[in-house]
Coordinates of C-alpha atoms in Angstrom, one line a residue:
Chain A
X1 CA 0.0 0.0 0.0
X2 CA 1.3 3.8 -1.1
X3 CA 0.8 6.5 0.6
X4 CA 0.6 9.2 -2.2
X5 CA 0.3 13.0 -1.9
X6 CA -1.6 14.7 -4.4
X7 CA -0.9 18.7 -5.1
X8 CA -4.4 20.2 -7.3
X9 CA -5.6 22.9 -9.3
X10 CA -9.3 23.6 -9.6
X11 CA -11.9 26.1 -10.9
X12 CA -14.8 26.0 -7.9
X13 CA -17.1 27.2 -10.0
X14 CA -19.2 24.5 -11.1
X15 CA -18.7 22.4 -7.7
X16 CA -20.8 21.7 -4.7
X17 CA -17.1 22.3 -2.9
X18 CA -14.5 19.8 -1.8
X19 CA -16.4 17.5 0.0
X20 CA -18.6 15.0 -1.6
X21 CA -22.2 15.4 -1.5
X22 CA -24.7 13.0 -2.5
X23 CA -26.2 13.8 -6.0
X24 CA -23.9 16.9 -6.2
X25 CA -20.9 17.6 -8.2
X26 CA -17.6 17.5 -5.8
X27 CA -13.9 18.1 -6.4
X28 CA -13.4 15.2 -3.9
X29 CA -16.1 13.5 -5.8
X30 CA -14.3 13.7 -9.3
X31 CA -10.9 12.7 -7.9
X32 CA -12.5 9.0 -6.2
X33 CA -14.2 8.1 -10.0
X34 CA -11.3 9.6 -11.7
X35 CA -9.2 7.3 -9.3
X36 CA -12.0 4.2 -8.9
X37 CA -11.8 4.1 -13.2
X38 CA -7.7 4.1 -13.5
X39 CA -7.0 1.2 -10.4
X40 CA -10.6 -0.3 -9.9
X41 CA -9.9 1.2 -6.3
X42 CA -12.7 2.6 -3.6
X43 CA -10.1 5.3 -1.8
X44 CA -10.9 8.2 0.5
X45 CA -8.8 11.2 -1.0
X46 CA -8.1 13.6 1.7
X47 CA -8.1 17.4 1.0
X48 CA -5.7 19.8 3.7
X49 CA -9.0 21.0 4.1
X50 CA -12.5 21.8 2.5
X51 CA -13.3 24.5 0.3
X52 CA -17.1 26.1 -0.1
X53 CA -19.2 26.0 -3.1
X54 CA -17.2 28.4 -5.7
X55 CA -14.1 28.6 -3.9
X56 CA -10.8 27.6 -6.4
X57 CA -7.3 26.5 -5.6
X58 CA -4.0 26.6 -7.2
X59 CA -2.1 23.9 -5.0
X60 CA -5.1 22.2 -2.4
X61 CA -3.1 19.0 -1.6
X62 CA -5.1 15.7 -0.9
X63 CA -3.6 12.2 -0.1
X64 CA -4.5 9.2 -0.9
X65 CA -3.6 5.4 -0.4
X66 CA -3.5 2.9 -3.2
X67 CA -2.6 -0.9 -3.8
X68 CA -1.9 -0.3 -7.7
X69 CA 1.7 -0.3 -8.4
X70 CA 2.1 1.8 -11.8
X71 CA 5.0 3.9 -11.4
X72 CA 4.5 7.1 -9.6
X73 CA 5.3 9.6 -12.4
X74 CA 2.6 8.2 -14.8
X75 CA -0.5 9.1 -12.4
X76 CA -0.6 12.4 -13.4
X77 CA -1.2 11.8 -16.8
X78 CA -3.7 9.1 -16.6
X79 CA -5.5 11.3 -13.5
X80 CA -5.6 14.0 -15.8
X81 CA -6.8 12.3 -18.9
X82 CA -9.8 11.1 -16.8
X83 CA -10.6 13.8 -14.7
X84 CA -12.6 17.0 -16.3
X85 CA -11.1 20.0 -17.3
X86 CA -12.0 22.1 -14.2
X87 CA -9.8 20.1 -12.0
X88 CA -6.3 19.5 -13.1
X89 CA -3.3 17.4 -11.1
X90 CA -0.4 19.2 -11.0
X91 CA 2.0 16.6 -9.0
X92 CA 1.8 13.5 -7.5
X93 CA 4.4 12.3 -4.9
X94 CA 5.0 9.3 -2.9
X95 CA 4.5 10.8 0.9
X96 CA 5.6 8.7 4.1
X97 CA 2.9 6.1 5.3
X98 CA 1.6 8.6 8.5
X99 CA 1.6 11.6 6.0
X100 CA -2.2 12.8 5.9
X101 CA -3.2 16.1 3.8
X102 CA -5.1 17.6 6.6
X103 CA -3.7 16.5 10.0
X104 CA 0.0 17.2 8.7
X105 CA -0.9 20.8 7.5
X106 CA 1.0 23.4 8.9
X107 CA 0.2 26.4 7.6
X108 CA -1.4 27.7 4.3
X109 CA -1.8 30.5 1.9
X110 CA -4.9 31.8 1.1
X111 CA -5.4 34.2 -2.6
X112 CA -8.5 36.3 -3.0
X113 CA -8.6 38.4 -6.1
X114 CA -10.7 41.3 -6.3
X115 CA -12.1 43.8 -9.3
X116 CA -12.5 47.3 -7.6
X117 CA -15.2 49.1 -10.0
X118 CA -18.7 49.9 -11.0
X119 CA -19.1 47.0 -12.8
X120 CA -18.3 42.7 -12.6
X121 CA -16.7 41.3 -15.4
X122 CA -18.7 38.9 -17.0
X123 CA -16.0 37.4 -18.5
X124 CA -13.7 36.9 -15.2
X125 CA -17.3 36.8 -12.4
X126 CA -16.5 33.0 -11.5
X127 CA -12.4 34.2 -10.9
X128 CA -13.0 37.3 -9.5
X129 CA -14.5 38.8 -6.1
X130 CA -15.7 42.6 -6.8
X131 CA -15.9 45.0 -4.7
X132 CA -17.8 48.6 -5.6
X133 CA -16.0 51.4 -3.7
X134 CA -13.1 53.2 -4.2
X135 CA -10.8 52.0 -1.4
X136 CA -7.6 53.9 -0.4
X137 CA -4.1 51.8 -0.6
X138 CA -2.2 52.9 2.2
X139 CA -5.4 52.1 4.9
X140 CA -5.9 48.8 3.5
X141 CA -1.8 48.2 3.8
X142 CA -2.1 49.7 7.4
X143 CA -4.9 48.4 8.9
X144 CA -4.2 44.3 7.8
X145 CA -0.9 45.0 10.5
X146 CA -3.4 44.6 13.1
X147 CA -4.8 41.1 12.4
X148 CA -1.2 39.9 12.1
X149 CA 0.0 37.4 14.8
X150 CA -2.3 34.9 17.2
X151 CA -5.7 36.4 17.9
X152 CA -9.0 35.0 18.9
X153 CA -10.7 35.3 15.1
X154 CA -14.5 34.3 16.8
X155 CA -15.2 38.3 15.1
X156 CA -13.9 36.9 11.6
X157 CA -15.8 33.8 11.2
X158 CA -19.3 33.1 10.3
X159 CA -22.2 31.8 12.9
X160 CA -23.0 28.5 11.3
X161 CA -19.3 26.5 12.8
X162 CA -19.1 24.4 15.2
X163 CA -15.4 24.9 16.1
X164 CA -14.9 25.6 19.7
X165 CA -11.3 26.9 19.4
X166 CA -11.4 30.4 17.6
X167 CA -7.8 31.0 18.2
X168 CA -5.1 31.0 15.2
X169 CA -1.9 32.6 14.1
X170 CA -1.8 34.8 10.7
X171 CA 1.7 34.9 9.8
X172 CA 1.5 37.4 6.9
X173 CA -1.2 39.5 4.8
X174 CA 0.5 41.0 1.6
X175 CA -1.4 43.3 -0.8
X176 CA -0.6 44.2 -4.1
X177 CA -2.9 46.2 -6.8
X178 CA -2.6 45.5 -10.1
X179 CA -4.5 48.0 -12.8
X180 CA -7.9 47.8 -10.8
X181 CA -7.7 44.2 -9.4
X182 CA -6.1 43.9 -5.8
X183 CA -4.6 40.6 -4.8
X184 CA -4.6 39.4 -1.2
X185 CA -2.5 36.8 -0.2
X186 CA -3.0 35.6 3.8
X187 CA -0.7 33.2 5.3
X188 CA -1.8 31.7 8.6
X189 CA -1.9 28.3 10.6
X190 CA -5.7 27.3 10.4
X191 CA -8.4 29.3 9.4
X192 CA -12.3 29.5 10.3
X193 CA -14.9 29.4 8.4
X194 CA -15.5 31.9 6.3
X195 CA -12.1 33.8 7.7
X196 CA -10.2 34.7 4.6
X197 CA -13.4 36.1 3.2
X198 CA -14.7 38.6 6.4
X199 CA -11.1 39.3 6.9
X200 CA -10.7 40.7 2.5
X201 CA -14.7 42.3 3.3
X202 CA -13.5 44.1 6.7
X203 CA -10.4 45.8 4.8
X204 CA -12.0 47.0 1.9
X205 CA -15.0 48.7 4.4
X206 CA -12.5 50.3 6.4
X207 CA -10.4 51.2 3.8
X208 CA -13.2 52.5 1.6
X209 CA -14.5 55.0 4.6
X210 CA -17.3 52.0 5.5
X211 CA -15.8 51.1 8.8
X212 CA -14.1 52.4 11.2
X213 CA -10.7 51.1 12.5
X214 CA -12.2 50.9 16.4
X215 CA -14.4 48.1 14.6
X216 CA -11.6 46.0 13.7
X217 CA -10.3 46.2 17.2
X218 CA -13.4 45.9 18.3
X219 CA -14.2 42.6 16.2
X220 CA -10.8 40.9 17.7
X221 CA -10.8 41.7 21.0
X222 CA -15.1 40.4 21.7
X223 CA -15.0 38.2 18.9
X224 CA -18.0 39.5 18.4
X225 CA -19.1 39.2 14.2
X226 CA -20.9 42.2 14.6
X227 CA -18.0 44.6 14.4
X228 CA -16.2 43.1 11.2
X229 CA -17.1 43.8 7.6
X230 CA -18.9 41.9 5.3
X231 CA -18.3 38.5 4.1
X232 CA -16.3 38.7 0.2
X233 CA -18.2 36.0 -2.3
X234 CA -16.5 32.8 -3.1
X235 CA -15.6 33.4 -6.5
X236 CA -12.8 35.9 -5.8
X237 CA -11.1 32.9 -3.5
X238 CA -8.3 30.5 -4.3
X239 CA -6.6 28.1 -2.1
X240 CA -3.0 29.1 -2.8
X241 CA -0.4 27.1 -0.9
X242 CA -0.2 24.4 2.2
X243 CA 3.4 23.7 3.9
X244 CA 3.9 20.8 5.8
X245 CA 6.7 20.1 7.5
Chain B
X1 CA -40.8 53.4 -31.0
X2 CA -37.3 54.2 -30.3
X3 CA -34.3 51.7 -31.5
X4 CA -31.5 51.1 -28.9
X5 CA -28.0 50.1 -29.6
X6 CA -26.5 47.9 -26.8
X7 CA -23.1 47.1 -26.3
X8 CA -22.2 43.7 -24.3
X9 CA -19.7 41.6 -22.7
X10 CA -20.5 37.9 -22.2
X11 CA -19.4 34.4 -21.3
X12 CA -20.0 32.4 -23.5
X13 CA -19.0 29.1 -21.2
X14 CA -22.8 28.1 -19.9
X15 CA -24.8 29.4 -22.8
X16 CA -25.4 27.2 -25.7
X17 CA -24.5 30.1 -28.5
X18 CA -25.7 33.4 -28.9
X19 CA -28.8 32.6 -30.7
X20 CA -32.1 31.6 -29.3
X21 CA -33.0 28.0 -29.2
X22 CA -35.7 26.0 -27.5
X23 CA -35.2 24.8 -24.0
X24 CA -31.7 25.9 -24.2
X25 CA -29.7 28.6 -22.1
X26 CA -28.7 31.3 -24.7
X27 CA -27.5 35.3 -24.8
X28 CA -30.1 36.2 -26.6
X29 CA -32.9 34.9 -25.0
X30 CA -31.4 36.2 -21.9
X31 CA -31.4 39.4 -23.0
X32 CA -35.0 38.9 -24.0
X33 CA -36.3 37.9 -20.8
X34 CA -34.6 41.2 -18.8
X35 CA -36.0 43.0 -21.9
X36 CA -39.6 41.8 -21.6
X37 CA -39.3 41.9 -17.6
X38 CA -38.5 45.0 -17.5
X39 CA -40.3 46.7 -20.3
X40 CA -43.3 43.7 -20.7
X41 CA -42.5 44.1 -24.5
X42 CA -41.6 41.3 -26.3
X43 CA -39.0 42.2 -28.7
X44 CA -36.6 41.2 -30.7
X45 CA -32.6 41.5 -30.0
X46 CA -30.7 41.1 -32.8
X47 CA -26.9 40.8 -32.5
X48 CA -24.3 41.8 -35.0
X49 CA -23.6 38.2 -35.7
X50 CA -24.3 34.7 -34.0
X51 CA -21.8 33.5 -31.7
X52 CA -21.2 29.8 -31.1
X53 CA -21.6 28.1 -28.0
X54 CA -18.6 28.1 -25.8
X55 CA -17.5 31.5 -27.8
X56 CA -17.4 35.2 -25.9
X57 CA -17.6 38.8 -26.3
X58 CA -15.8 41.5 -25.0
X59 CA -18.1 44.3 -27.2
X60 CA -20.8 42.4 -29.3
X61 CA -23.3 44.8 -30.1
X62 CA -26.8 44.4 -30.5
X63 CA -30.5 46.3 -31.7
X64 CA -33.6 46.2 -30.3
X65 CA -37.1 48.5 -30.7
X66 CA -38.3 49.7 -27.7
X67 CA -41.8 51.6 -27.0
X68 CA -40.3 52.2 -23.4
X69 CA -40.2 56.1 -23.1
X70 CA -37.4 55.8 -20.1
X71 CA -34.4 57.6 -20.4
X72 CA -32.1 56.1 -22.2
X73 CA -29.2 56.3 -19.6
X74 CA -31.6 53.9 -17.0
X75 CA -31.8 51.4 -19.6
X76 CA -27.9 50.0 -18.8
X77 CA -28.7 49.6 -14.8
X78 CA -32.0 48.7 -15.3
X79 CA -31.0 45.3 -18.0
X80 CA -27.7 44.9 -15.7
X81 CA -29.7 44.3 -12.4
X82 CA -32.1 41.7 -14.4
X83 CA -29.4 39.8 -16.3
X84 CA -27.4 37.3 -15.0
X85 CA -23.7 37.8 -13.6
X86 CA -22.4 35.9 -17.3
X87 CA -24.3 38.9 -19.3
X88 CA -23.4 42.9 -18.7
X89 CA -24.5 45.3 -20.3
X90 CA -21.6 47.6 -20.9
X91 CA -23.4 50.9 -22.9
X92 CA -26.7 51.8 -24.2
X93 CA -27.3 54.4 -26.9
X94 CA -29.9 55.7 -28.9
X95 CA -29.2 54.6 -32.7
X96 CA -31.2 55.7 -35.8
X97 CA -34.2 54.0 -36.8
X98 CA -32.9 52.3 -39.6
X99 CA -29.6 50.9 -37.6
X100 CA -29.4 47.3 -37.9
X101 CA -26.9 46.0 -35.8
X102 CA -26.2 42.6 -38.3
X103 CA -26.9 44.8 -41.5
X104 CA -25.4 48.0 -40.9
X105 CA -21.5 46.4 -39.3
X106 CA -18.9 47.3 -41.1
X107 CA -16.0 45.8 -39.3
X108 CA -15.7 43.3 -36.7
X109 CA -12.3 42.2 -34.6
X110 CA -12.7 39.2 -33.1
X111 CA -9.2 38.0 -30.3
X112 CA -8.1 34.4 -30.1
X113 CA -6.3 33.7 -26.2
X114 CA -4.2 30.7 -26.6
X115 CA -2.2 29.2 -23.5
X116 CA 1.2 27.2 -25.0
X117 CA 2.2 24.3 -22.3
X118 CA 1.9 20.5 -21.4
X119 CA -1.1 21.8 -19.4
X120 CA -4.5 23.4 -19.3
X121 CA -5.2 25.6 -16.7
X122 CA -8.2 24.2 -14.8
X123 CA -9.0 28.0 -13.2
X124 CA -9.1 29.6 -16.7
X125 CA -9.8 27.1 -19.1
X126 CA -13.2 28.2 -20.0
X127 CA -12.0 31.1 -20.8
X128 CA -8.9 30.3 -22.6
X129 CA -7.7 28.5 -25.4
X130 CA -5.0 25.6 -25.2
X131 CA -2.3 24.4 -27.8
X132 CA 0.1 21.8 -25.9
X133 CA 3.7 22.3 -28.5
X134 CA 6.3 25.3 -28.6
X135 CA 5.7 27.7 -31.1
X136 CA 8.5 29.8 -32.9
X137 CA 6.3 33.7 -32.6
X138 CA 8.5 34.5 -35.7
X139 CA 7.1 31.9 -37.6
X140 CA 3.6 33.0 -36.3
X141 CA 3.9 36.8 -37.4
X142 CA 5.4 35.9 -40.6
X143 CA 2.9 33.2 -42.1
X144 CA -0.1 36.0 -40.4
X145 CA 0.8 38.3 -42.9
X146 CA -0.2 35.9 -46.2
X147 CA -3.9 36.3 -44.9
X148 CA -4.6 39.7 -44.7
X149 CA -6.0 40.8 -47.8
X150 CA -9.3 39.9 -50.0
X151 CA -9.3 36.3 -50.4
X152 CA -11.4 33.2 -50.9
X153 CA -11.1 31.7 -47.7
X154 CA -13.2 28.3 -47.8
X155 CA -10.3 26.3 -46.9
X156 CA -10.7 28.4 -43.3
X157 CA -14.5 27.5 -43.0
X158 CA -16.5 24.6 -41.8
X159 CA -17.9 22.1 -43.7
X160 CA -21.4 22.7 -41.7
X161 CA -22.2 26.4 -44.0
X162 CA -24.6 27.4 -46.1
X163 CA -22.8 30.5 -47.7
X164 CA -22.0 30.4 -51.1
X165 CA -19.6 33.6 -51.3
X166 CA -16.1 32.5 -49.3
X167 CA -14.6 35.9 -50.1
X168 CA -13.8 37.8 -47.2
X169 CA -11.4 40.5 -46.6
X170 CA -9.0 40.2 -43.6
X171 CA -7.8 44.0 -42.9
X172 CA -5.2 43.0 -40.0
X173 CA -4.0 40.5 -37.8
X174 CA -1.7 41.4 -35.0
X175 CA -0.3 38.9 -32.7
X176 CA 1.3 39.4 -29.0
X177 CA 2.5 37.3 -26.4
X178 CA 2.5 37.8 -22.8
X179 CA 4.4 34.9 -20.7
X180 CA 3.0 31.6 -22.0
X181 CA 0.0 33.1 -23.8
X182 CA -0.9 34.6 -27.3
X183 CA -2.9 37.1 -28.1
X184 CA -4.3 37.2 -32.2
X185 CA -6.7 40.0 -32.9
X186 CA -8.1 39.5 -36.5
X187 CA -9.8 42.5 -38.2
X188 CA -11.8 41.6 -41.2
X189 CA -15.1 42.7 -42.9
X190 CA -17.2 39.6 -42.2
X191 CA -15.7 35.8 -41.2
X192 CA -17.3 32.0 -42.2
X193 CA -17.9 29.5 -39.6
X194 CA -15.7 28.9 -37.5
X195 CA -12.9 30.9 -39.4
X196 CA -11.3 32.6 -36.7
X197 CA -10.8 29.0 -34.8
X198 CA -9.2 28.0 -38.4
X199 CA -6.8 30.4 -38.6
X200 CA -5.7 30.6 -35.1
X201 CA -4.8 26.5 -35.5
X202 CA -3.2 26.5 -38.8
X203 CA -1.0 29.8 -37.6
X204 CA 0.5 27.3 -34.8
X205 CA 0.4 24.2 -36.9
X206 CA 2.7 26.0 -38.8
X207 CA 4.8 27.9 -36.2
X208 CA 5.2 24.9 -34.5
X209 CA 6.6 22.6 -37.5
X210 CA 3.4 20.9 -37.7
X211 CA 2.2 22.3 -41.3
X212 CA 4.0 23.7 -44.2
X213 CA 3.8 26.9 -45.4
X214 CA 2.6 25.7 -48.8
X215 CA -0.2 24.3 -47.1
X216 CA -1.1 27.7 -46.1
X217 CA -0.9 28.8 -49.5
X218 CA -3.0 25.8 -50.6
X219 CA -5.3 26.4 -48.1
X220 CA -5.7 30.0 -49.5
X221 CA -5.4 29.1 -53.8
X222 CA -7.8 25.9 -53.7
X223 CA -10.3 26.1 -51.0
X224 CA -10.1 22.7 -49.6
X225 CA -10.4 22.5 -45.7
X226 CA -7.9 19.8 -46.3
X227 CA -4.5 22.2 -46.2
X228 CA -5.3 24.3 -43.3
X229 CA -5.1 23.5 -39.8
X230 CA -6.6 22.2 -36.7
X231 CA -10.2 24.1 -35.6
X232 CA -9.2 26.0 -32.1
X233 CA -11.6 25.6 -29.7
X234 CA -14.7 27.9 -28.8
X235 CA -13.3 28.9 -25.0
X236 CA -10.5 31.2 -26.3
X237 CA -12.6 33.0 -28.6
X238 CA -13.6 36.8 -28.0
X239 CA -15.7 38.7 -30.3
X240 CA -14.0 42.3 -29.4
X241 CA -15.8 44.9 -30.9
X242 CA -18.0 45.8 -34.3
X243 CA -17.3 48.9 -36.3
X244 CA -19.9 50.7 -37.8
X245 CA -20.2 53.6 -40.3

């Protein structure tokens, strides 16, 4: 039995999510028939994590054990010649026996891409967040310091969870702006649900003159949702990275 | 009665084509709907030319009669907040009664996006064409420049036509690369089926050593489908803007 460790690009738009969900189209879902028809194998392929209903990724990681002894190099290609063109492998790897996508996580990188402008794309909607108001640079550079570091996120993270732990460590938030889209890139240990996307919607507010900064200290220090911006649609979101160690 | 011109972006990735048909999800009838829900006429929005399913615009244009007495700068906001997210309306502008927007188009440039590499992208491969073998660009500009001009171009068109007059005039083609992807914007006065796709594949056949240029030529002197190259597919295809007089 390998242990193999899957590295995985894919367009959310057209999926349920990750997760498999009966009668629904799944990421996780197309992997186990793409899988099932090339070794005749029932597997469980493991994401690092899930991702909602229109969320994408550049490099979500999954692992997965399997009996079948083609050499490692030629999975891609026959993974890739049955899966659809929405999800693409980009590596497969043989990982140590105890290696596990999600449990051995250690950190990951979160993209979400934003149009700032009167009007969506309707070219780029399904690969693009969009935001309306004219935001100022230099507050949204300023104010993302302050969610740096380990902080009770309870304020960042939608009702419906049923973590009981809100406590995690963001390592970095870099910005960049390109013509009129601005790229968010948030590097942190774990994240809640919803996190990435409240943390991009409570930015943009404050740096658009929609929130004030005592909101966002507000937000972390009563982790109360109430303070914090709105949450950013899925579209605009991609998995970037996960690190393991 | 007052005829509107409408300039609009789409894409063209869920909607079975331009053109209205039965049961199916198309531009057209889209813009139909938000036209009859909003103004309870039904009308009749007629596009400067069809485009195939799969295929988008960045500018097609498009007529419709209106006994709606709103102003004409409402219309854009109004159709926007009925269409769906795929469909934007990008202007609206009063035209002259006897504009037509198929009859009356002069010009049309339609833009070809083609990623070179081993892989598709799975994010933007609805939006994006594919060609998987290295191209010499040099190659690609020079063997361009034997197309431009008035020519019979039925050895660019599909079989499936019912035209009977293959001469087209090609006013420009200019090609540009950024990173791994190529850009072709084709100016002509009108195109066959699928004549853009045509091009576009026998212009990398032959930069890539796959076609001779005597093909080209054959293509161009006999007619027959047989000399050119490889039909791209729909998903890189842009319609970018119609020129009228």
């Amino acid at each position: 039995m390998r242990n193999l460790k899957l590295t995985i690009e894919y367009n959310g738009g057209k999926f349920c999510g990750w997760q498999k969900q009966n009668g629904k189209r799944s990421v996780q879902g197309e992997l186990e028939t793409a899988f099932f028809n090339l070794t005749g194998e029932k597997t469980n392929v493991e994401g690092s994590g899930r991702t909602d209903k229109g969320v994408h990724a550049l490099a979500q990681v999954a692992s997965v054990k399997t009996q079948n002894t083609m050499p490692i190099k030629n999975f891609k290609y026959a993974l890739n010649n049955l899966l659809p063109d929405d999800i693409r492998v980009k590596k497969v790897e043989k990982a140590d026996d105890n290696f596990h996508a999600r449990f051995s996580a250690k950190r990951k990188t979160y993209k979400y891409l934003v149009h700032i402008g009167r009007e969506k794309s309707a070219i780029k909607n399904e690969i693009l967040g969009f935001y309306p108001y004219d935001v100022n640079y230099e507050k949204l550079l300023s104010a993302s310091k302050i969610l740096i570091g380990k902080h009770n996120f309870k304020g960042f993270c939608s009702a419906n969870t049923q973590v009981k732990d809100f406590e995690r460590t963001i390592f970095d938030i870099s910005i960049s702006k390109k013509g009129k889209d601005i790229s968010f890139e948030i590097t942190g240990d774990g994240f809640l649900y919803n996190m990435v996307r409240i943390i991009v919607g409570t930015l943009l507010e404050y740096s658009a003159g929609r929130l004030d900064l005592e909101n966002i200290k507000k937000a972390l220090k009563t982790g109360d949702r109430k303070y914090s911006g709105k949450t950013m649609a899925p579209n605009g979101l991609y998995l970037k990275s996960v690190v393991y160690e």
